[in-house]
Coordinates of C-alpha atoms in Angstrom, one line a residue:
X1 CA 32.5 53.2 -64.6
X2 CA 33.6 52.5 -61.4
X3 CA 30.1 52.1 -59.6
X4 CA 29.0 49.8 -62.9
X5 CA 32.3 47.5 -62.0
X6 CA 31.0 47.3 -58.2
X7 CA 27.8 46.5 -58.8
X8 CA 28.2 44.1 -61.4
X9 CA 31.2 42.6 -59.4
X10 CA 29.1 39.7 -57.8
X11 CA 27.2 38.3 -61.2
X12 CA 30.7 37.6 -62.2
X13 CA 32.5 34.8 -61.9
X14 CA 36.1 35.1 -62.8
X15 CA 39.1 32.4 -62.1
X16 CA 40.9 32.9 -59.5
X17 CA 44.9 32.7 -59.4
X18 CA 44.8 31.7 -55.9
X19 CA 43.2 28.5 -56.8
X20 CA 45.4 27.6 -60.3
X21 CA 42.0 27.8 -62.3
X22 CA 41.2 24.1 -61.6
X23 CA 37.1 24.1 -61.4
X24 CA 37.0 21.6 -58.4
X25 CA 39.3 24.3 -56.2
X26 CA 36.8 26.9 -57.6
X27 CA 33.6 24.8 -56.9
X28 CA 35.1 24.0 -53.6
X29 CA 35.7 27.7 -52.7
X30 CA 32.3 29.3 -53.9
X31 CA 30.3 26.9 -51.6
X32 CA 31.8 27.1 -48.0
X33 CA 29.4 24.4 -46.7
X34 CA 31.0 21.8 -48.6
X35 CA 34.6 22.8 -46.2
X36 CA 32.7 21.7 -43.3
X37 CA 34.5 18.4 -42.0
X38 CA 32.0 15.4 -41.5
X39 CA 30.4 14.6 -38.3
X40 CA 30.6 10.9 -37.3
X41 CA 29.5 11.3 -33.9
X42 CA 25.9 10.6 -32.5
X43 CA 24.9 13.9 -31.9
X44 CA 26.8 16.7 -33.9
X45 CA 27.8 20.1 -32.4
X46 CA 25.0 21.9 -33.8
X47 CA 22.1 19.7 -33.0
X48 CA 21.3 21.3 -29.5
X49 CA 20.8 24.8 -31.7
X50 CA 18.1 23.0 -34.0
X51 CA 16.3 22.0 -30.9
X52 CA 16.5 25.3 -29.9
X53 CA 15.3 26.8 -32.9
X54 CA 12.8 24.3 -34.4
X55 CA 11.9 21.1 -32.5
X56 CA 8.9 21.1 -30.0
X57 CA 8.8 21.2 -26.7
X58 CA 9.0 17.7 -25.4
X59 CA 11.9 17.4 -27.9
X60 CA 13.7 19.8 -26.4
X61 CA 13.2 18.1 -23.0
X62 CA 13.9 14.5 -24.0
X63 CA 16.6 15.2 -26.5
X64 CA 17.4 13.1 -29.7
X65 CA 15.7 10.3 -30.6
X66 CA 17.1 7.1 -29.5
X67 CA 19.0 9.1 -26.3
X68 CA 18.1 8.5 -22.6
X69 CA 16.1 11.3 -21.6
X70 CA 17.6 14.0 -19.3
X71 CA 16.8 13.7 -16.0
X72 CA 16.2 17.3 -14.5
X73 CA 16.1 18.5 -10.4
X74 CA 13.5 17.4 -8.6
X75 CA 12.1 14.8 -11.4
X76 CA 13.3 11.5 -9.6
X77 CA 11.0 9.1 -7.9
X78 CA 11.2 8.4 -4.3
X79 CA 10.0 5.2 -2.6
X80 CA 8.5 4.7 0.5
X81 CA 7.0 8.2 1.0
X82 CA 3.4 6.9 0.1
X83 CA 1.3 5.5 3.3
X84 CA -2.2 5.1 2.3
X85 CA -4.8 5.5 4.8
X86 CA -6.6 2.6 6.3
X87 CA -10.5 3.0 7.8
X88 CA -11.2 2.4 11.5
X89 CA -14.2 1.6 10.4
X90 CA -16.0 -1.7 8.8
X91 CA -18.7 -3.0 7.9
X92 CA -19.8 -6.6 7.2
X93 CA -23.0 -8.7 6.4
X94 CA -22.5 -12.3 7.2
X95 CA -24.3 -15.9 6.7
X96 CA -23.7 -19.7 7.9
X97 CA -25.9 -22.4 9.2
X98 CA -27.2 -20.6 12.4
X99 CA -27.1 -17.1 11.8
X100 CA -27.2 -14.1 9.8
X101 CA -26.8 -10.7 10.3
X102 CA -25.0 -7.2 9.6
X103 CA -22.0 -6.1 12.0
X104 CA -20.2 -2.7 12.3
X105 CA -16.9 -2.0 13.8
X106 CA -14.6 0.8 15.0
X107 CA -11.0 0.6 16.3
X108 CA -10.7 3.2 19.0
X109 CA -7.1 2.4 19.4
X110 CA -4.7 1.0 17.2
X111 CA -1.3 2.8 17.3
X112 CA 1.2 2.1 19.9
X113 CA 1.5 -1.2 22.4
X114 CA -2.1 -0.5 23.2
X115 CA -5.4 -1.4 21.0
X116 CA -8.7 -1.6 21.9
X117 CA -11.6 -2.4 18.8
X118 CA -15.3 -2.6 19.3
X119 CA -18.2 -4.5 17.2
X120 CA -22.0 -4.6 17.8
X121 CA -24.5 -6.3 15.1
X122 CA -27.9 -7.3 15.1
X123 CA -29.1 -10.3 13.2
X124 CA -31.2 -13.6 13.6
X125 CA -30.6 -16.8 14.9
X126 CA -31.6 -20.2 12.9
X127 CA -30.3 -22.6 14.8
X128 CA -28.8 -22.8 18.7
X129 CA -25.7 -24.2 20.3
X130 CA -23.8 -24.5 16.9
X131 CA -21.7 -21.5 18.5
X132 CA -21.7 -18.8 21.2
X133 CA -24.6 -17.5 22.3
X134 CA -28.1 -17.6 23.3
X135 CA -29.9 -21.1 23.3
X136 CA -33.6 -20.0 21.2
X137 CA -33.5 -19.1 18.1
X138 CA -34.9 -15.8 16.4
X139 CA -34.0 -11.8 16.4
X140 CA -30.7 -10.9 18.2
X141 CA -28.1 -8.4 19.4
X142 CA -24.8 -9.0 19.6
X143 CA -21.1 -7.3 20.4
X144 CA -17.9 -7.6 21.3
X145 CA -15.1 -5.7 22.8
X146 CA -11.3 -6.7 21.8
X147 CA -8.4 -5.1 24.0
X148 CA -4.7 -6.4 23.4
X149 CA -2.0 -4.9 25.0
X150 CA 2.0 -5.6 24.2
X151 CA 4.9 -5.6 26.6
X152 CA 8.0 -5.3 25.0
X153 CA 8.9 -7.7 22.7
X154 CA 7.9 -10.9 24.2
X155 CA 4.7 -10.6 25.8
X156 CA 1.3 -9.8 24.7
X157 CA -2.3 -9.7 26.7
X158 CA -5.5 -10.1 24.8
X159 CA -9.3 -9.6 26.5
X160 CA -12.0 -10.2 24.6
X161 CA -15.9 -9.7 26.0
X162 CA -18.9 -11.0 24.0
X163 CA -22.6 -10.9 24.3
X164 CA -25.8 -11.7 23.0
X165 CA -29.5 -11.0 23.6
X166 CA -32.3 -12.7 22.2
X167 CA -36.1 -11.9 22.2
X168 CA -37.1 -13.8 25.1
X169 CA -34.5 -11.8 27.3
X170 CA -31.8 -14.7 27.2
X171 CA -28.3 -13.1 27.5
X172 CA -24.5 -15.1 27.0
X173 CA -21.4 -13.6 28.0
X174 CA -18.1 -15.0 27.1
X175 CA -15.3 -13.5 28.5
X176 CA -11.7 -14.7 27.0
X177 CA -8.5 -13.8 28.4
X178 CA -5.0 -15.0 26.9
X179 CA -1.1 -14.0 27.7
X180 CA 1.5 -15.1 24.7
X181 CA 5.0 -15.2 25.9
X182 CA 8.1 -15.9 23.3
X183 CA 10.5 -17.7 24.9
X184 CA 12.8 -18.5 22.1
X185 CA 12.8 -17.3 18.4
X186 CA 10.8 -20.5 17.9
X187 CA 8.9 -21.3 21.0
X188 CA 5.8 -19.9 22.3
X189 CA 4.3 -20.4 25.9
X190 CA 0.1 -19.5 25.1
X191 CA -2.2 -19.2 27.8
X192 CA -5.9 -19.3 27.6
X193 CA -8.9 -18.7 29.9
X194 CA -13.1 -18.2 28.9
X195 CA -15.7 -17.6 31.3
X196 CA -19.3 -18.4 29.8
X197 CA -22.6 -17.4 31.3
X198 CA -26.2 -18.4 29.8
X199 CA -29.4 -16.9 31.3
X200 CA -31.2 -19.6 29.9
X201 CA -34.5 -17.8 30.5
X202 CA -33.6 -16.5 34.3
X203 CA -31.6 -19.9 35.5
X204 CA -28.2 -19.1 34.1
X205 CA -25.2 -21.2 34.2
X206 CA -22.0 -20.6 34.1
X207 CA -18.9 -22.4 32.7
X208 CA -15.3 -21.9 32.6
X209 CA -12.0 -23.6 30.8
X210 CA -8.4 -22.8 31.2
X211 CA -5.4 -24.0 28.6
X212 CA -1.7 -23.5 28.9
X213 CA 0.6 -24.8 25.6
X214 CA 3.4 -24.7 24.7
X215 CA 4.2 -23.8 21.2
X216 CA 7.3 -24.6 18.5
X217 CA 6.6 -23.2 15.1
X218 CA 8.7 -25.3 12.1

C-alpha cells in the first residue's frame, strides 16, 4: 500500500493547507517560473548563459543586438604605423611642339640632407631653339643629373647638369647652379647661375646668366 501511495503520489493533486485552498495560491505554487520577478533591464541576468549555450559565434563576440560591440585586447586600430613604399624609379613618355620621347629615372639618394636623382631619354626633335638643346632637328639623347644638398634649416644648394646629342654629333650642356637662403619666415634670398654650351657642328658657343632675388611670399 505504501509503495502504490508513493508512486501515485505525483499524479495527484491535493489542496494544500499551507496555501488556504485558494486556486490562484495553488496555480502560483505548482509553476515556480511564474515566482520569477520581471526583468526591466536591457539585458537580463541570464542572457550571457543563452549566448553561451545557443547563439553563434559572432553573437557571442558582439553581444545583444542593438549593444556596442566589445572591444577585446589587441583589436584597436592604430594610426600612423602604415608608410607605403614609394619607387625610386619612373618612367615617362612625353610630347609637345618640339619633341618627343621616353625618359627613365632613378633617385640614387633621397634620405637625409643629401639627394642626388639621375634621368637619361632618348627621343626626336621636331623643331629647334623652342628649349634646351641641340639646334637640328631629328634622333636624340638626352640626360640630366640633379643634386640638392640642405644645410640646416635655412639654406639649400641645387646643381643641375643637362645634355643632349643629336645625329650630326651636336652636343648642349647646361649646367645650373642655385643657393636658397630663408632669411625670415617669409623672405627668401634665391640665387641663380646657368652655363650653356652648343657645339653647333664643331664651332660651339658658350653662354652664361646669373640672377639674385629676393623673395616675400604673401
Amino acid at each position: 500500500m505504501l509503495g502504490l501511495a508513493l508512486l501515485g503520489g505525483p499524479f495527484v493533486t491535493l489542496p494544500t493547507p499551507a496555501f488556504g485552498g485558494e486556486p490562484a495560491l495553488i496555480a502560483l505554487a505548482s509553476d515556480p517560473a511564474q515566482m520569477r520577478l520581471p526583468c526591466y533591464s536591457t539585458r537580463c541576468g541570464d542572457e550571457e548563459w543563452r549566448l553561451a549555450l545557443g547563439a553563434p559565434e559572432e553573437a557571442r563576440v558582439t553581444g545583444a543586438p542593438g549593444r556596442k560591440p566589445l572591444q577585446l585586447p589587441g583589436s584597436q586600430r592604430y594610426i600612423g604605423l602604415s608608410a607605403p613604399a614609394v619607387p625610386r624609379e619612373h618612367r615617362a613618355n612625353y610630347s609637345n611642339d618640339w619633341r618627343i620621347g621616353t625618359r627613365y629615372g632613378v633617385q640614387a639618394l633621397r634620405d637625409g640632407p643629401t639627394q642626388l636623382g639621375l634621368q637619361f631619354g632618348a627621343g626626336y626633335r621636331l623643331a629647334p631653339l623652342y628649349d634646351d638643346g641641340v639646334n637640328q632637328a631629328g634622333p636624340i639623347f638626352r640626360g640630366a643629373v640633379n643634386f640638392d644638398r640642405r644645410f640646416g634649416e635655412r639654406a639649400q644648394w641645387s646643381q643641375r647638369l643637362e645634355f643632349e646629342t643629336g645625329r650630326r654629333g651636336d652636343t648642349f650642356v647646361k649646367q645650373k647652379v642655385a643657393l636658397d637662403v630663408n632669411l625670415w619666415p617669409d623672405w627668401t634670398l634665391e640665387t641663380d647661375f646657368s652655363i650653356r654650351h652648343d657645339s653647333n657642328g664643331g664651332g660651339g658657343s658658350e653662354t652664361a646668366e646669373s640672377s639674385l632675388e629676393l623673395r616675400r611670399r604673401f
